[in-house]
JSON list of C-alpha atoms in Angstrom, two decimals:
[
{"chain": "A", "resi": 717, "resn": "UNK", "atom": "CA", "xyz": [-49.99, 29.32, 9.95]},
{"chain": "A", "resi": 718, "resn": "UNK", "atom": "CA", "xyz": [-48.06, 28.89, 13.04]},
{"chain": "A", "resi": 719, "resn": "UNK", "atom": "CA", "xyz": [-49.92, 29.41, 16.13]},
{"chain": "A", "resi": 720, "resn": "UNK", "atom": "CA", "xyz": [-47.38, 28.45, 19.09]},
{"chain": "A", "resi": 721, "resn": "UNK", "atom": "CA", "xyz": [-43.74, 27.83, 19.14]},
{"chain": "A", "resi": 722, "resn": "UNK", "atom": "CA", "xyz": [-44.43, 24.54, 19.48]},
{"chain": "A", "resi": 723, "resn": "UNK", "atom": "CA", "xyz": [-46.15, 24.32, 16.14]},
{"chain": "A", "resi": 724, "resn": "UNK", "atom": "CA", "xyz": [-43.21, 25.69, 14.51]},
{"chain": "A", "resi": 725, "resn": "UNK", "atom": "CA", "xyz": [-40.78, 23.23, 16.08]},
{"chain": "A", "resi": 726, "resn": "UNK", "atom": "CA", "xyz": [-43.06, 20.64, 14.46]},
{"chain": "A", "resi": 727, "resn": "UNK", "atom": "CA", "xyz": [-42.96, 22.19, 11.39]},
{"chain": "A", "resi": 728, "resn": "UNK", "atom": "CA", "xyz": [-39.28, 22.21, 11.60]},
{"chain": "A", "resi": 729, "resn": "UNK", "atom": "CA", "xyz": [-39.28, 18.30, 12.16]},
{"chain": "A", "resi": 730, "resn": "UNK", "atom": "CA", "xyz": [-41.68, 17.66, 9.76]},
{"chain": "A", "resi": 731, "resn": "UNK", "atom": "CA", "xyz": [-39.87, 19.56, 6.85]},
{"chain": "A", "resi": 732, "resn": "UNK", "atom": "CA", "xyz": [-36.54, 18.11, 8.05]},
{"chain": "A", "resi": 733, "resn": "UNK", "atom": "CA", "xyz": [-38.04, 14.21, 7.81]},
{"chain": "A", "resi": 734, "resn": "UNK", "atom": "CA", "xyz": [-39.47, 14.91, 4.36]},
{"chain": "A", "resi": 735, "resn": "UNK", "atom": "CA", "xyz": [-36.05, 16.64, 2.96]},
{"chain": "A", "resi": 736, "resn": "UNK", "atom": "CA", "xyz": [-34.22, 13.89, 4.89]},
{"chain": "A", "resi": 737, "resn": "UNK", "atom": "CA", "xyz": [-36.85, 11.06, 2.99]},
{"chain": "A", "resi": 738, "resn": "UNK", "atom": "CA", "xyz": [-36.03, 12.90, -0.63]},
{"chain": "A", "resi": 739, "resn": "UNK", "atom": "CA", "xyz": [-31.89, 12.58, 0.44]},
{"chain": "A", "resi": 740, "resn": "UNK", "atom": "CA", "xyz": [-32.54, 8.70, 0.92]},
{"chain": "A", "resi": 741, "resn": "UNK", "atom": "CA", "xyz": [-35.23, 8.71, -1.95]},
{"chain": "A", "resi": 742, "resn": "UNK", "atom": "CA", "xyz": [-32.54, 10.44, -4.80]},
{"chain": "A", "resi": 743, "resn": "UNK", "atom": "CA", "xyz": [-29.89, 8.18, -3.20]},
{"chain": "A", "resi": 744, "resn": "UNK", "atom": "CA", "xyz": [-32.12, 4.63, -3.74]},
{"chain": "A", "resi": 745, "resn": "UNK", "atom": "CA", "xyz": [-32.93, 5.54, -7.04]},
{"chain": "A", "resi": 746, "resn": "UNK", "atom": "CA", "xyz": [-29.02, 6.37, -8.06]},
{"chain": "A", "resi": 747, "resn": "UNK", "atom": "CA", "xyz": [-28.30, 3.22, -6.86]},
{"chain": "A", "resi": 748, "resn": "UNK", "atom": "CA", "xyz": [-31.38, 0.98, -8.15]},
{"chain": "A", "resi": 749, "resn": "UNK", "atom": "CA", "xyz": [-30.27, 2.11, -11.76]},
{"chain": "A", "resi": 750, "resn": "UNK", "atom": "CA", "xyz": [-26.62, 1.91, -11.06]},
{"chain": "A", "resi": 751, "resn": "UNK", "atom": "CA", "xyz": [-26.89, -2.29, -10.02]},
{"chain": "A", "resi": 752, "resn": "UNK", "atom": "CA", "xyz": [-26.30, -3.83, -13.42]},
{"chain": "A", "resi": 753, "resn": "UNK", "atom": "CA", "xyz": [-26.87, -7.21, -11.62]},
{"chain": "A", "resi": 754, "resn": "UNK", "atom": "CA", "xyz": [-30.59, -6.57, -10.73]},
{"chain": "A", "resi": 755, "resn": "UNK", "atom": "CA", "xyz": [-33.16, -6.79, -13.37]},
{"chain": "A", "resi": 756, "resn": "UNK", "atom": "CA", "xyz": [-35.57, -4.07, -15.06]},
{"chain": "A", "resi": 757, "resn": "UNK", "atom": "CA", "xyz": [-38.62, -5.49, -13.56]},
{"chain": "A", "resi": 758, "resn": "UNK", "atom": "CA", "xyz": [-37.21, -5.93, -10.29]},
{"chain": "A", "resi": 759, "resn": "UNK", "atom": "CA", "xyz": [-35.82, -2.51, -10.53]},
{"chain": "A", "resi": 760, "resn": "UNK", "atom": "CA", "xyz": [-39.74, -1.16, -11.71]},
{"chain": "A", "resi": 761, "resn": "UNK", "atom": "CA", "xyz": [-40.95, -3.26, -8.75]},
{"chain": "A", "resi": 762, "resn": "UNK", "atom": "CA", "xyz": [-38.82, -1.60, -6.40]},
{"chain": "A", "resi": 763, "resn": "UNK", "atom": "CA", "xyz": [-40.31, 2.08, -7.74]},
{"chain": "A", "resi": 764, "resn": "UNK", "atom": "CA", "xyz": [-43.69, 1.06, -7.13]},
{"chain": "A", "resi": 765, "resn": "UNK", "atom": "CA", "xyz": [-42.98, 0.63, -3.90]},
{"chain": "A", "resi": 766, "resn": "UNK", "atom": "CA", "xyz": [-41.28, 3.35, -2.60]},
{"chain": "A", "resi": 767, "resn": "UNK", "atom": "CA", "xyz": [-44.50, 5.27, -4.45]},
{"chain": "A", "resi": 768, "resn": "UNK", "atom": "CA", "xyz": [-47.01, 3.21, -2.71]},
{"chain": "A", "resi": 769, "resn": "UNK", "atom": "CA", "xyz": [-45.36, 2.73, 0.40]},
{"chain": "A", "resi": 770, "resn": "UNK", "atom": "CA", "xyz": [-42.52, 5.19, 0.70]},
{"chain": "A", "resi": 771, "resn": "UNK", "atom": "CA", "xyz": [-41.18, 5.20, 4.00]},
{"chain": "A", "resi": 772, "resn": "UNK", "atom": "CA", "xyz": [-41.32, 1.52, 4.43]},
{"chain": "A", "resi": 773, "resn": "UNK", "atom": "CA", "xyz": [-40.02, 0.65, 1.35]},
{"chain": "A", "resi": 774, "resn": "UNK", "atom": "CA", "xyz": [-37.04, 2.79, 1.99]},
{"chain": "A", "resi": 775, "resn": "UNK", "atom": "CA", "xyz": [-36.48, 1.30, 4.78]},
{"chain": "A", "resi": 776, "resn": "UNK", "atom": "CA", "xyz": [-36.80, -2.49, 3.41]},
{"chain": "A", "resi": 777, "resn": "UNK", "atom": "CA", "xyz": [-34.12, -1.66, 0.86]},
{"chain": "A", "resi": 778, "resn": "UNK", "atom": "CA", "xyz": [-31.55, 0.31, 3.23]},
{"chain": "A", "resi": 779, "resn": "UNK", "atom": "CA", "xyz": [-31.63, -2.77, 5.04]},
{"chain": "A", "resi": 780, "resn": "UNK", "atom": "CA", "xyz": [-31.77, -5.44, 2.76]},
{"chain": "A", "resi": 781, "resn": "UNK", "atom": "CA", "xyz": [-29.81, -3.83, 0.17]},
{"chain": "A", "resi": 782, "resn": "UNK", "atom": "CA", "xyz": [-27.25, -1.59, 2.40]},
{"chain": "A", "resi": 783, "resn": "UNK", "atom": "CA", "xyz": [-24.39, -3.68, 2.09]},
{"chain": "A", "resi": 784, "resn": "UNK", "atom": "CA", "xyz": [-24.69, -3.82, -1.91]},
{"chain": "A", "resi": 785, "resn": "UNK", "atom": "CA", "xyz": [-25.57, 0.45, -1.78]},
{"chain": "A", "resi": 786, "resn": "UNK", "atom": "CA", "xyz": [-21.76, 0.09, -0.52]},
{"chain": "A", "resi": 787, "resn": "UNK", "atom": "CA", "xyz": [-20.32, -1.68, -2.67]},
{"chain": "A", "resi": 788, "resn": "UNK", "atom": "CA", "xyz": [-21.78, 0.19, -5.71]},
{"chain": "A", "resi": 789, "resn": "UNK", "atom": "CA", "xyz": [-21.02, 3.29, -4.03]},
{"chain": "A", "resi": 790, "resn": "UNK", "atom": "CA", "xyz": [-17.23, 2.82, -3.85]},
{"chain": "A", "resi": 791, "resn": "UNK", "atom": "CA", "xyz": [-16.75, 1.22, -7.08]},
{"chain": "A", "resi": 792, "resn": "UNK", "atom": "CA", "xyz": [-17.99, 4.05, -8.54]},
{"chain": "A", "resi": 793, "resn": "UNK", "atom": "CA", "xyz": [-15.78, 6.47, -6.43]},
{"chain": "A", "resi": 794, "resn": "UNK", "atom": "CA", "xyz": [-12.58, 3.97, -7.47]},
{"chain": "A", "resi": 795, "resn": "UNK", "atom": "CA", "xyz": [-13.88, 4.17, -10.83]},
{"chain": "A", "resi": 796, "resn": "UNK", "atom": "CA", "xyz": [-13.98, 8.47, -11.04]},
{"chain": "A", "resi": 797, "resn": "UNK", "atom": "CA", "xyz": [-11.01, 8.48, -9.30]},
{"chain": "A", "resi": 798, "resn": "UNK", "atom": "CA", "xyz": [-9.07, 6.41, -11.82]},
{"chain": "A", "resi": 799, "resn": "UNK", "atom": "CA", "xyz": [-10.34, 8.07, -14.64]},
{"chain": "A", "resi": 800, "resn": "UNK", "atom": "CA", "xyz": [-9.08, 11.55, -12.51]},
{"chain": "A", "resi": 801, "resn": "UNK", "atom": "CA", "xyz": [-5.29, 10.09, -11.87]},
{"chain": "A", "resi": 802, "resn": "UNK", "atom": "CA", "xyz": [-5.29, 9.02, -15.80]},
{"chain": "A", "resi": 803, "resn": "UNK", "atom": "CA", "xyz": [-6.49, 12.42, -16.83]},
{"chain": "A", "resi": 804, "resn": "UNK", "atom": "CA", "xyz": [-3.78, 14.09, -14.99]},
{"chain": "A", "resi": 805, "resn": "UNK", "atom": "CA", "xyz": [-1.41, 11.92, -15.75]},
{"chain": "A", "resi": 806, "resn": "UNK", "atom": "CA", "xyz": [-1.76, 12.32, -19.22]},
{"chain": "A", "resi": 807, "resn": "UNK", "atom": "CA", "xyz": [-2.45, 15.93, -18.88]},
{"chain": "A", "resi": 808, "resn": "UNK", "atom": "CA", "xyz": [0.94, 16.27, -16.74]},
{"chain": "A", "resi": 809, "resn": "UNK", "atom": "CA", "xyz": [3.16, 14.80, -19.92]},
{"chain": "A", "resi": 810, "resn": "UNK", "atom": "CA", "xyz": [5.69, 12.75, -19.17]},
{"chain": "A", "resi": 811, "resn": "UNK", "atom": "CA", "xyz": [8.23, 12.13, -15.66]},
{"chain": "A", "resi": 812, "resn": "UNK", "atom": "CA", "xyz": [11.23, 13.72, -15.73]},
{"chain": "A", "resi": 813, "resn": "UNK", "atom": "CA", "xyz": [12.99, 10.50, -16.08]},
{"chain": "A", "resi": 814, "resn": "UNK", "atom": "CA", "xyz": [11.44, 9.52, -19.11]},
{"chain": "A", "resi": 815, "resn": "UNK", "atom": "CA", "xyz": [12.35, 13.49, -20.39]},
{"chain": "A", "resi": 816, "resn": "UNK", "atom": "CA", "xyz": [16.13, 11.91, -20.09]},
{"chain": "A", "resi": 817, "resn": "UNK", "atom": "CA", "xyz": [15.76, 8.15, -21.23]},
{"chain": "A", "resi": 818, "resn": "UNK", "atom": "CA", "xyz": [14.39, 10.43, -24.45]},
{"chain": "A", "resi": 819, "resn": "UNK", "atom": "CA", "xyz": [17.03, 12.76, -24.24]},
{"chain": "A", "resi": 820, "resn": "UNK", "atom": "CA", "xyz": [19.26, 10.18, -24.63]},
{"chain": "A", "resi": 821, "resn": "UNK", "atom": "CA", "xyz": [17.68, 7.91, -27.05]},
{"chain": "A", "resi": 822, "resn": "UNK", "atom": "CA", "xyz": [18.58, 11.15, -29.45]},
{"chain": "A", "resi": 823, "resn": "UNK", "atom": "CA", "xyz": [21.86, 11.62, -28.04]},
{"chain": "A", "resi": 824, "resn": "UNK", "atom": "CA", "xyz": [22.46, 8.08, -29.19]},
{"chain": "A", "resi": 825, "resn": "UNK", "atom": "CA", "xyz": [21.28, 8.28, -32.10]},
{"chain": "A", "resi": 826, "resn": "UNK", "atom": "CA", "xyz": [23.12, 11.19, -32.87]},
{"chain": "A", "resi": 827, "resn": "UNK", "atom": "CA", "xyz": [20.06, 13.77, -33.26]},
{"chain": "A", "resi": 828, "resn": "UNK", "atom": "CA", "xyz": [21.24, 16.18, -30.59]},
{"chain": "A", "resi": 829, "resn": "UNK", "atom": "CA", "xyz": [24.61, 17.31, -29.32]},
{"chain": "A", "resi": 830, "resn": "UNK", "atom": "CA", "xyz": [25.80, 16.67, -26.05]},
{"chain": "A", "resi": 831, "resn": "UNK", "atom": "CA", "xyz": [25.38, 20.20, -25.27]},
{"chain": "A", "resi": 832, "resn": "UNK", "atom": "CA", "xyz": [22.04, 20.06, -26.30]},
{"chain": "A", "resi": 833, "resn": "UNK", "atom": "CA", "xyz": [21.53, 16.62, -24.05]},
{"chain": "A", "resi": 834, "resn": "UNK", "atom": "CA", "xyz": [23.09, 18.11, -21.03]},
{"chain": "A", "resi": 835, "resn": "UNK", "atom": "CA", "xyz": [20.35, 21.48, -21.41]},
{"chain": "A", "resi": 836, "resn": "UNK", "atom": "CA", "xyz": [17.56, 18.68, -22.09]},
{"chain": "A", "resi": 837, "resn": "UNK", "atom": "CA", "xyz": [18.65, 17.01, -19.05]},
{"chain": "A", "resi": 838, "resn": "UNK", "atom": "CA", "xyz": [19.39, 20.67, -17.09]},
{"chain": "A", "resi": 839, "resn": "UNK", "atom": "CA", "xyz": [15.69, 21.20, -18.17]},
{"chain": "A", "resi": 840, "resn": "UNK", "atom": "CA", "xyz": [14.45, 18.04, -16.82]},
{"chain": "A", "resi": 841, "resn": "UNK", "atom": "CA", "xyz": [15.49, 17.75, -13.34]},
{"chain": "A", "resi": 842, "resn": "UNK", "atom": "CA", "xyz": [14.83, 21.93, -12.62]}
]
């Protein structure tokens, strides 16, 4: 298959362009069908071109879209890592501070002792 060294260095750069090409490929199409502002057709449009035309057409849209690719890119990020901090947050249960304002709120109304408060609040802050 290889005859020289030289034929496998081009081998080497040859499989590296086409695995770079799929990277960019996967990475236009994530972000052609994550634009809600662009239409279907224009979206189909785009996906006949980078069939017919591949490296070009890549090409055309990291440029003319590259700025928007951004954008879209760290919305989404923001987006997963709100949904994260809410998860943990309401995984984690509530702050100790709001363990005492409750605490207390029974205290008041008489539901615990202040023994019992003081060991809520004990519990709390360790």
């Amino acid at each position: 298959m290889w005859n020289s060294f030289w034929d496998f260095i081009w081998g080497m750069v040859v499989i590296f362009a086409f695995v770079a090409y799929l990277l960019v490929l996967f990475y236009i199409l994530s972000d052609l069908f994550r634009d809600r502002k662009l239409s279907g057709w224009f979206k189909a449009i785009w996906i006949i071109f980078l069939i017919v035309i591949p490296y070009l057409t890549a090409l055309v849209y990291l440029i003319a879209r590259g700025r928007g690719m951004t954008e879209r890119t760290i919305a989404a990020q923001q987006q997963v890592q709100q949904q994260t901090d809410d998860y943990i947050r309401n995984v984690a249960g509530k702050s100790s501070t709001e363990q005492i304002a409750d605490a207390k709120a029974l205290l008041d109304s008489g539901t615990i002792t202040p023994q019992e408060f003081e060991a809520l609040k004990a519990k709390a802050l360790a």
